[in-house]
Tab-separated table of C-alpha atoms in Angstrom:
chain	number	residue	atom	x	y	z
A	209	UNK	CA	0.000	0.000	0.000
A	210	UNK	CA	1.691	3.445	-0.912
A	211	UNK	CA	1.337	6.488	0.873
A	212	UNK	CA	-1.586	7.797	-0.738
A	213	UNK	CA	-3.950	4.793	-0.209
A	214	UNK	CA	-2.428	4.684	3.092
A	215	UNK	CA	-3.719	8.219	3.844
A	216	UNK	CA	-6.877	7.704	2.528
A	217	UNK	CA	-6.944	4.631	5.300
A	218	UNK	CA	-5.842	7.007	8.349
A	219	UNK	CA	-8.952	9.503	7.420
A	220	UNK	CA	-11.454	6.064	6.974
A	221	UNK	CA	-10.152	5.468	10.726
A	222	UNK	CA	-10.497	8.886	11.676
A	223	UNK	CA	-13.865	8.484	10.099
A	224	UNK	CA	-14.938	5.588	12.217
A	225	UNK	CA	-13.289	6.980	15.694
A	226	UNK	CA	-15.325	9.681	14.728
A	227	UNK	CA	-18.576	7.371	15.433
A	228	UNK	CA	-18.928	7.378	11.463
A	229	UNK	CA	-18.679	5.357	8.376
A	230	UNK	CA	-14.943	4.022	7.815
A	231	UNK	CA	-14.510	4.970	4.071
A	232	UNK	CA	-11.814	7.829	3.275
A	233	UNK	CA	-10.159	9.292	0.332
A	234	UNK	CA	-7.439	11.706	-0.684
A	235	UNK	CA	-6.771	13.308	-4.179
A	236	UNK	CA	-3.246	13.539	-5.300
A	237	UNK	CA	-2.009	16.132	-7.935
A	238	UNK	CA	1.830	15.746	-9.239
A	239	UNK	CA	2.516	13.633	-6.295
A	240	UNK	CA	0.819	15.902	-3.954
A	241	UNK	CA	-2.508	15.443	-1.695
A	242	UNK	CA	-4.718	18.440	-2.642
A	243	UNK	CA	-7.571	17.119	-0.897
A	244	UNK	CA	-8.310	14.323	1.486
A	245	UNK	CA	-11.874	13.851	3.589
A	246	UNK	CA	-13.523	10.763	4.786
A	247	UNK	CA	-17.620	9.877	5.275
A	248	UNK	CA	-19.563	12.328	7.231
A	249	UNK	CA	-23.175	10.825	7.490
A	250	UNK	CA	-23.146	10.286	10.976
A	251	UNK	CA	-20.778	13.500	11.771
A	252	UNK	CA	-22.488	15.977	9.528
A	253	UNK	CA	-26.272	14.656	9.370
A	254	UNK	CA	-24.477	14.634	4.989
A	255	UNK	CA	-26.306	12.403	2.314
A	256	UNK	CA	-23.577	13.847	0.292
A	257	UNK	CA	-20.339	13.789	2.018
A	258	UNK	CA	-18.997	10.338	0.903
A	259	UNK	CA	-15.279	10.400	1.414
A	260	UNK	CA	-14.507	10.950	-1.901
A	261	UNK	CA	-17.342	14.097	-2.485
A	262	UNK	CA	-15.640	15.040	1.170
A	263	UNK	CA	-12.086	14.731	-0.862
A	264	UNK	CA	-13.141	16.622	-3.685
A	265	UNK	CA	-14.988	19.611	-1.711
A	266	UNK	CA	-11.481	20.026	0.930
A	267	UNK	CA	-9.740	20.111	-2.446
A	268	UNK	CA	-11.636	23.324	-2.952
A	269	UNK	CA	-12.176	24.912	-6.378
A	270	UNK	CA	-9.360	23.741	-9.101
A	271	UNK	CA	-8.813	24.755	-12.665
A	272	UNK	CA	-10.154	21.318	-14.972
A	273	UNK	CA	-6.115	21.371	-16.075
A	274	UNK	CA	-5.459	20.031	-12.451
A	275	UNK	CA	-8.947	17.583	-12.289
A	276	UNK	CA	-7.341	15.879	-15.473
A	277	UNK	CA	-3.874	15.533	-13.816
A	278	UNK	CA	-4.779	13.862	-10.813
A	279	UNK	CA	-5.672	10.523	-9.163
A	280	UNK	CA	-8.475	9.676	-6.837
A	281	UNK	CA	-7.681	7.061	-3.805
A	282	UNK	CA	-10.868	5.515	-1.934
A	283	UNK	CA	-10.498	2.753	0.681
A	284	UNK	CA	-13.733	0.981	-1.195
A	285	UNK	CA	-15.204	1.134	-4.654
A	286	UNK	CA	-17.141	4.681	-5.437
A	287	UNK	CA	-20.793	4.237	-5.306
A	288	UNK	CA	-22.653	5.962	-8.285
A	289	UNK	CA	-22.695	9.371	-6.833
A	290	UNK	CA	-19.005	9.118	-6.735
A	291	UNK	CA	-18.201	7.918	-9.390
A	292	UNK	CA	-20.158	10.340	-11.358
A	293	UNK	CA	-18.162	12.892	-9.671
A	294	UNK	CA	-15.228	11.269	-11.300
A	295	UNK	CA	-16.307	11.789	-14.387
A	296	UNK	CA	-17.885	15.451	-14.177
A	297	UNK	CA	-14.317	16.667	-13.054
A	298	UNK	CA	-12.581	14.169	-15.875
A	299	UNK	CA	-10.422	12.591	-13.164
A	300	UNK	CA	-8.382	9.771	-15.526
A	301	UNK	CA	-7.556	7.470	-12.095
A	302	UNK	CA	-9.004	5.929	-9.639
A	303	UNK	CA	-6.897	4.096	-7.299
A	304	UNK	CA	-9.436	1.707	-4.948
A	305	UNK	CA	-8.690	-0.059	-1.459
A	306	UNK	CA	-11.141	-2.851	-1.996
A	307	UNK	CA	-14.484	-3.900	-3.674
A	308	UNK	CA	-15.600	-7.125	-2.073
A	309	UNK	CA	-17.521	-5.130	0.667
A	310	UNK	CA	-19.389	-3.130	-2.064
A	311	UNK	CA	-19.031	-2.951	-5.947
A	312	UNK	CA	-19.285	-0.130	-7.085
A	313	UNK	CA	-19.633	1.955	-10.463
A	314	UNK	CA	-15.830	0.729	-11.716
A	315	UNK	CA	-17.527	-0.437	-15.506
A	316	UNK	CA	-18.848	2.740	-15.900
A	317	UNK	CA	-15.846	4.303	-14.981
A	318	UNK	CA	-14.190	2.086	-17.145
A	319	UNK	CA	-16.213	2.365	-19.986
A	320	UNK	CA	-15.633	6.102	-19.959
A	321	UNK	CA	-11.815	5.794	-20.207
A	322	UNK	CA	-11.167	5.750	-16.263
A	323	UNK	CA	-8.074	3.805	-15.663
A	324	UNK	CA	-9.294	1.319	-11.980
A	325	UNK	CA	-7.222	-0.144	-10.415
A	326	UNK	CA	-8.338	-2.461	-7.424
A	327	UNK	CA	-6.109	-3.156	-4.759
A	328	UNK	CA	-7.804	-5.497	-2.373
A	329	UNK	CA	-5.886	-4.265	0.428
A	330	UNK	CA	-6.664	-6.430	3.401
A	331	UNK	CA	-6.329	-3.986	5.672
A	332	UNK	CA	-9.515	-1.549	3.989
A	333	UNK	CA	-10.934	-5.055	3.996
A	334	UNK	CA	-10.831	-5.718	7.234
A	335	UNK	CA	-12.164	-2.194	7.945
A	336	UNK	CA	-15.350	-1.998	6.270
A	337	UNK	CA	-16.164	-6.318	7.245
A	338	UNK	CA	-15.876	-5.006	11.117
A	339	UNK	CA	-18.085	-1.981	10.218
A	340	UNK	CA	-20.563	-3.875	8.472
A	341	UNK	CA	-21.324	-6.564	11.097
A	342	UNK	CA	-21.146	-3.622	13.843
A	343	UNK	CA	-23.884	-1.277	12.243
A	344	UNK	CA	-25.881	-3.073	9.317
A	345	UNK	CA	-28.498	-0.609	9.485
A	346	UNK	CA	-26.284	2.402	8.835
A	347	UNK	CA	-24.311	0.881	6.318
A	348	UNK	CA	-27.154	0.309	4.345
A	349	UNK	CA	-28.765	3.662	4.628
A	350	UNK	CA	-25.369	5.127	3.290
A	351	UNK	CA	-25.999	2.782	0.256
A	352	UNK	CA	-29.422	3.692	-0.300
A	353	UNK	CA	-30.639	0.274	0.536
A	354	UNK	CA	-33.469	-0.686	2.798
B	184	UNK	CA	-44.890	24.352	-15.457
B	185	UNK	CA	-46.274	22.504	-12.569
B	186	UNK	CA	-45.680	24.212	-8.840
B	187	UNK	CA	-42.471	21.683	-8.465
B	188	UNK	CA	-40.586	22.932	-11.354
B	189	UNK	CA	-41.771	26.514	-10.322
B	190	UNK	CA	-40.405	25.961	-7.143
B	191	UNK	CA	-37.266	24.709	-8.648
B	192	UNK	CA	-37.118	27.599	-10.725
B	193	UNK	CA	-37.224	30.030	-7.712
B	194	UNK	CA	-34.625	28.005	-6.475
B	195	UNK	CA	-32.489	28.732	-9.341
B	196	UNK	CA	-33.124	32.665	-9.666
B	197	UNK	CA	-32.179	32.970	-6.247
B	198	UNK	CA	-28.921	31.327	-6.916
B	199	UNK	CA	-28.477	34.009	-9.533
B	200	UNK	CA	-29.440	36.759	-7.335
B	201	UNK	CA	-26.737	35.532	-4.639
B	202	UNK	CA	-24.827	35.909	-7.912
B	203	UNK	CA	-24.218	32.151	-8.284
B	204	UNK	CA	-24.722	29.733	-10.962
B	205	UNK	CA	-29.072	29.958	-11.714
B	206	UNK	CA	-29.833	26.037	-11.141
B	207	UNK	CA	-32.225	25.031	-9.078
B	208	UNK	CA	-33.852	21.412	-7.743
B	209	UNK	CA	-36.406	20.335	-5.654
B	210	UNK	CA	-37.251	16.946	-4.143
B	211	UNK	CA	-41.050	16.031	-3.877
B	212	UNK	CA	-42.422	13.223	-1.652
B	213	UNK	CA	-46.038	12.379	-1.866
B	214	UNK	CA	-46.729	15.508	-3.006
B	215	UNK	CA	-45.151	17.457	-0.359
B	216	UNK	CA	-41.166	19.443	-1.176
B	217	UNK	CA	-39.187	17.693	1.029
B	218	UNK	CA	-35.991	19.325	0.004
B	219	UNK	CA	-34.964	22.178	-2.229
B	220	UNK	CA	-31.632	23.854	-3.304
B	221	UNK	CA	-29.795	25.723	-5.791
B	222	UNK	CA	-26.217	25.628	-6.977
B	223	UNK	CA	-23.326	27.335	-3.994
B	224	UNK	CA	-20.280	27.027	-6.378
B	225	UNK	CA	-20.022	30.643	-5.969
B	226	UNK	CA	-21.837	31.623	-2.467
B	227	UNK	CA	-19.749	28.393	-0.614
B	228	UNK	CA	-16.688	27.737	-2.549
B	229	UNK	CA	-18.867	23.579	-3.068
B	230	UNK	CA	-17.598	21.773	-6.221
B	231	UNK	CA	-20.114	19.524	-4.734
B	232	UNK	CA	-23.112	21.419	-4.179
B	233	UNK	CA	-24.920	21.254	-7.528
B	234	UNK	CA	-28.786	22.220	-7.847
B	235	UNK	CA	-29.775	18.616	-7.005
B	236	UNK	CA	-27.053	17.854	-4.363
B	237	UNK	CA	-28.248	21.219	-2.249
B	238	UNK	CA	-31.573	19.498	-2.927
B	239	UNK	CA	-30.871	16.322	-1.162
B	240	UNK	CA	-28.529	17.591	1.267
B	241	UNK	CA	-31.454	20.106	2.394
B	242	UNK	CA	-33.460	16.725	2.678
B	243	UNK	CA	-31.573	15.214	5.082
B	244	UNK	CA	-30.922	11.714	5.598
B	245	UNK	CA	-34.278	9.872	4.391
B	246	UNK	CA	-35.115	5.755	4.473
B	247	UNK	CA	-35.148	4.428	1.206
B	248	UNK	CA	-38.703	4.124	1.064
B	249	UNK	CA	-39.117	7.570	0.812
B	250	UNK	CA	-36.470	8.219	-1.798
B	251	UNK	CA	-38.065	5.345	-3.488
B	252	UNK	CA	-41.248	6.991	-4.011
B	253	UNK	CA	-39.428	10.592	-4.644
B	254	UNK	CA	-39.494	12.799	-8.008
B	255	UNK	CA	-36.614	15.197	-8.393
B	256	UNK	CA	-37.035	18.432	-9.948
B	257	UNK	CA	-34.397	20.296	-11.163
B	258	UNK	CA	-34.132	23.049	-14.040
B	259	UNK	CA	-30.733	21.833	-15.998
B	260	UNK	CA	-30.467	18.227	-17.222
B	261	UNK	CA	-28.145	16.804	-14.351
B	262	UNK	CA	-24.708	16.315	-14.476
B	263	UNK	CA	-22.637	12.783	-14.251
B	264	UNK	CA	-22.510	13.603	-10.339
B	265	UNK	CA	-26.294	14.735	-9.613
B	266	UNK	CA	-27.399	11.399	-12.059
B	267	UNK	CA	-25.119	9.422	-9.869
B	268	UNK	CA	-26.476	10.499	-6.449
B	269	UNK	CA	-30.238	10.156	-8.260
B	270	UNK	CA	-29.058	6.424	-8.913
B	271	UNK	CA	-27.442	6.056	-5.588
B	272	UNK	CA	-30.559	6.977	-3.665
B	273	UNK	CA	-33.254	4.896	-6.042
B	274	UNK	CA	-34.658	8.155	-7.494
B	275	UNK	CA	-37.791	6.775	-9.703
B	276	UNK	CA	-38.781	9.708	-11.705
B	277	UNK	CA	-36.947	13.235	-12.728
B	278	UNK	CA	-38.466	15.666	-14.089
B	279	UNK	CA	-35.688	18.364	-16.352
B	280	UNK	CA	-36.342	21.748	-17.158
B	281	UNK	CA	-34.475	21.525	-19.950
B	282	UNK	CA	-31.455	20.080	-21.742
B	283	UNK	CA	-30.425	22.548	-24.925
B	284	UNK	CA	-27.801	24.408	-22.527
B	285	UNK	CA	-26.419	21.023	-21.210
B	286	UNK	CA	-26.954	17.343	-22.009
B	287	UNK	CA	-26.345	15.416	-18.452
B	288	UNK	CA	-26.672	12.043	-18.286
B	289	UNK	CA	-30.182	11.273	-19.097
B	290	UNK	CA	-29.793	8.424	-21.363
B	291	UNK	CA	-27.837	6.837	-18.172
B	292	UNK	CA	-30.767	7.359	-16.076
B	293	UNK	CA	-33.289	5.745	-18.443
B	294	UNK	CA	-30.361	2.658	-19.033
B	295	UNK	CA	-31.412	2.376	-15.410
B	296	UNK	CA	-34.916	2.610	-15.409
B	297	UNK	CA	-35.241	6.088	-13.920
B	298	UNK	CA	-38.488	7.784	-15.593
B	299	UNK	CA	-36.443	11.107	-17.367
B	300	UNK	CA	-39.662	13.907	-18.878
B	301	UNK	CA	-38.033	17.197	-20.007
B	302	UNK	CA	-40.504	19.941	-20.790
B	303	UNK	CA	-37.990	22.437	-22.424
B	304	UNK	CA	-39.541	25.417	-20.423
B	305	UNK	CA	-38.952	28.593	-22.098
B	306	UNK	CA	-38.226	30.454	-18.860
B	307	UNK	CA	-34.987	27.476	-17.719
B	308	UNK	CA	-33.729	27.956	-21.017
B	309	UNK	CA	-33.532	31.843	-20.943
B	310	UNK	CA	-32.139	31.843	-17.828
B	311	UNK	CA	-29.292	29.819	-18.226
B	312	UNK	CA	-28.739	31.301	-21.459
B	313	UNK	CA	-28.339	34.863	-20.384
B	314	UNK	CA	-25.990	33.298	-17.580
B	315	UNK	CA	-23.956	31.238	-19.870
B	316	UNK	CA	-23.659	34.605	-21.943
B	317	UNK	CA	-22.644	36.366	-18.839
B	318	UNK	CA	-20.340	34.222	-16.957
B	319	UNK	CA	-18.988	31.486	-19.052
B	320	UNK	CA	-15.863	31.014	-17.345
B	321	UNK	CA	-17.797	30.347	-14.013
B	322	UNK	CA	-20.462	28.062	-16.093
B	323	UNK	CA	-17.255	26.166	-17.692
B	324	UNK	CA	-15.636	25.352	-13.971
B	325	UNK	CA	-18.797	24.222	-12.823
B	326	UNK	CA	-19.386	21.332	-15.637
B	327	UNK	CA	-15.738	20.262	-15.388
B	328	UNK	CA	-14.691	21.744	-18.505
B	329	UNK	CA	-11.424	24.308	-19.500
């Protein structure tokens, strides 16, 4: 696990010391983090703030030259909300923790020219498994499921 | 125009009064708004708070039974990001001002079985016109674009 994917883990565990959902992000531009954010559903009362919308709004306004420069880290696959903030902002990388907890939108992303890459990264893994059996209910609200 | 897209509508002249980006969206549950919003680009520095995001964000957090049964109103065809979060959250039905100042990702939505109706009202369409006129650098940032 490099650095990046690594910091997106610390703010997933800042996330879930927090009392929230353990899913963080972190986008990197030239080998810098401009933006970084985790889940803040239970925090912020947000149906918006996935890490990676969290990521993008710390981030703050950027010129499209920068969007289309960088690469997005998320400890688990981007749902369709994130994902289509991928593409609005033309980000060509995604960089993902793990999928096995929740599959996200990676064909569309791929389909549109997104390069995915899936690390399965036992300790994201691990996370989101302990998460999942702790608070069902809220894991599925964040999903949009019943 | 019914009294949701009117409502929308008012959502979006506001924004442009605040002088942000004129999009509005509102979210209607058995008959009743149950969250409205307009773009804050400009009034909060959010590459995240679109029209429809503002919208849901406003709503709070929902069960999935209500989103379920929810129609989303918004006065611009929605972007990769606001279709994504209208997937995420089991949106049924979306009603779009109109699309000749920007094609979102309606043919997305209806791949998923959202119901997509755009009425092309006159008074969407001159607003965003005179604001693309006005401001297109702003307008550019906000869809991604250089």
């Amino acid at each position: 696990m490099d650095e990046f994917m690594q910091a997106a883990l610390e703010e997933a565990r800042r996330g879930r010391a927090q009392g929230g959902i353990p899913i963080g992000s972190v986008i990197v531009h030239q080998g810098r983090i401009i933006g970084r954010g985790h889940n803040r559903r239970v925090q912020q009362g947000s149906v918006i703030l996935h890490g990676e919308m969290d990521a993008f709004e710390n981030a703050g306004r950027q010129p499209a030259a920068v969007y289309r420069e960088a690469v997005l880290y998320t400890t688990l696959s981007p749902c369709p909300m994130c994902s289509g903030a991928i593409l609005l902002y033309g980000i060509p990388r995604v960089v993902i923790g793990e999928n096995l907890s929740f599959m996200g939108e990676e064909a569309l992303l791929r389909s549109r020219g997104v390069a995915v890459e899936v690390l399965q990264a036992p300790e994201c893994i691990e996370l989101m498994r302990e998460f999942v059996a702790e608070c069902p209910a809220l894991w599925h609200e964040d999903i949009g499921e019943d």
